Amino acid sequence: SAKINLPPGWEVLAVTGVDNRPRTWLQNWTLLDLFLLLIISIASFRLLGPQTGAVALVALALSWHTTFAPRTIWLHILVAVALLRYLPEGRLKKAAKGYRALVFFLLILMFIPFAVDQVRTAVYPQLENMGVIPVFGPAAQQRGNIQRYDPNLQAGGELFEDDLEAGNMEVQEYAPEPAPTDKSLSKSRSYYRSSDLFSLPSNTLLQSIDEGALVQTGPGLPGWYWDSVYLSWNGPVNRGQEVNIYYLPPVANSVVKVVRVILVGLLGLLLAGIKLPALRPGPSALLLLLALILVAPAAPVGASEFPSTELLQELQTRLLEPPECLPDCAQTSRLRLDADPGMLRLRLEVHVMEEVAVPLPCTADQWLPQTVLVDGKAVQALSRSSDGVLWVNLEKGIHQVLLEGRLPGRSTVLIPLNLPVHRVDARVKGWVLEGVHENGAADKQLQLTRIKQETTSDMPSLEAEALPPFVLVDRSLLLGLEWRALTRVNRISPPGTAVVLEIPLLDGESVITDGVRVEDGKVLVNMGPAQSSMTWESALEETENIDLVAPDTTGWVEAWRAEVSPIWNMEQTEGINVVHRADPRGVWAPVWRPWPGESVKLRITRPEGVPGSTFTIDTSQYLLKPGKHATDVSLSFVARSSLGGQHIVTVPQGAELTGITIDGALQPIRPEGGKLTLPVRPGRQAYDIKWRLPEGVGTRYSVPSTDLGVESVNQNIS
């Protein structure tokens, strides 16, 4: 697709080599327009002679698609002329004369604004779109008849409603791809696909600007708000394919407008100067569309029974309403764990606020007790859920629960703490216990790892173990003003088993996320059987070289990704190749997929900036209201700055300042020697300066000069 921006006075006659129907003089013609043009021209030729027919053909061809131009009124005039030629003397002829006088009166009413518009725009092409002159600054909100220009629109980014209605453009809505959820990540089993990567949100760290850096604001972009022509292609464009654009320059356009007015006026005179016999007038028929409003009768209301269905449902809801304390109706204050090579004993102190079912720390696929005692008494009934967890019903109060049973012959045993435990005391022999902190706090599950295999006669035989868990460690580096690292551990193996791993940190990495345990430079990952991911954020030390090395392990694979702010330059010096370079947001973010033992070395440098402008004026509006004795002046402009400071604007000599506002706030500023010193803050701001000049309208009036202080674009004088 392409867009042609036309300055005032220019017009596109035709475009060839495109697939759409652009809004040009030639492409605007439809079959109906051509049919009406030929009908009017031929009728003028047959009724009034070849001279009138030729004038009608040229005049209508030049004016048919012009604003305010008379079009269908010519049909009524020809009908009146034809009727007057063939009607006999009488009432009908008098009626036809009245009809003829009426349509000529309407033609005069249409011709006056048409001629004024054509002659005025022929002399002053800038007045073509005088209804959409852009106005800037706070004062623009008070002028409802003038459209406010949006400075956020980039050059060439405007859409015109008439192009959309005419079908010259196809607008498609863009919907960004949603970030993957935990559920979608758990379904992705292959770690070789880029969709498994940790999709980062837009991070302000990469968009922050260094306070000491001189950031260029760049030049102002011209905003086109005259005429535009859109071009589009429905398929591939071949190399060497030509597009021909035929323009009408301003001088020729002005001549055509004057000729257009002369020919249309001449055509009206030719039609009015010929007397014809009249015929019976054909009155215009007006077609009225009547809308019938159908009112649907209200449905009869049947007698209700007592108690009603709604009342029964409400009573059932109240009866089955769960306790208000859920899900914290029960808590385990203490847990005593005793583990021998062949036996495990758990003693829990459970506090219960209401009679509820409490999950026990055991599952069918890991370990089940042979004995369950509550307050020293054997439990009469236990329930096992679909995930293998045992449940026991406890009444309100404090209870002592004892679980005891033989340990299986596998090397690791997981003990899920389905009910949070405040403190754990452990005594283990022949095992290593993981998941207990130094202060007695515990993770969501505990893991017993056998130190040595006992081969006593009373030991059960070895059991088949589940496959060990396998995860993807996704490390994302965010290098902005502050260096950050986001690490996400995604489960790749099927759920159902807990994940207990020690993930090493990078050099200079410090975890800043609460609740993440770190020991000896490693993050202790503890994920429950149903948990699919774990995420933490870290701070990185700024260094010239970053070394990424994939550990030689079979417990996980890694994926590395780097997203670098424009203030840094990243260069890969050694290591494996990049497999992906951009994320769904379109941000340049290289991705590496290492195998165990592979590495990548990155060199990070900070390039120095080049000098440039730090203050840019995007648009300005110079509005003058001359009176008989004085002139009120308003200068509004929108500026962008990357630094705070001051900017000087020069106003005409003798100006009496009446007010200065910045972003709508009144400022106590006075000129000194015709110069105004305006405060500037980083970002975008709108200035509105008003003053009064003692000169009014005279025989000759000229606009007084005002200096904005810097070169700018989109200057408008009204």
PDB file of C-alpha atoms in Angstrom, residues 26 53 151 174 387 409 443 456 486 531 544 585 610:
ATOM      1  CA  LEU A  26     -10.880   9.511 -13.348  1.00  0.00           C
ATOM      2  CA  GLY A  53     -24.749  19.825 -26.255  1.00  0.00           C
ATOM      3  CA  PRO A 151       0.205  15.580  17.479  1.00  0.00           C
ATOM      4  CA  TYR A 174      -4.640  -6.068  14.931  1.00  0.00           C
ATOM      5  CA  ASP A 387      -4.958 -37.842  43.473  1.00  0.00           C
ATOM      6  CA  GLY A 409      12.461 -49.489  48.910  1.00  0.00           C
ATOM      7  CA  ASP A 443       8.278 -25.901  51.812  1.00  0.00           C
ATOM      8  CA  THR A 456      17.849 -56.596  55.895  1.00  0.00           C
ATOM      9  CA  LEU A 486      13.999 -13.100  35.053  1.00  0.00           C
ATOM     10  CA  GLN A 531       2.623 -26.896  40.092  1.00  0.00           C
ATOM     11  CA  GLU A 544      31.644  -5.898  30.257  1.00  0.00           C
ATOM     12  CA  ARG A 585       6.003  -7.875  20.565  1.00  0.00           C
ATOM     13  CA  VAL A 610      26.229  12.123  19.187  1.00  0.00           C
TER      14      VAL A 610
END
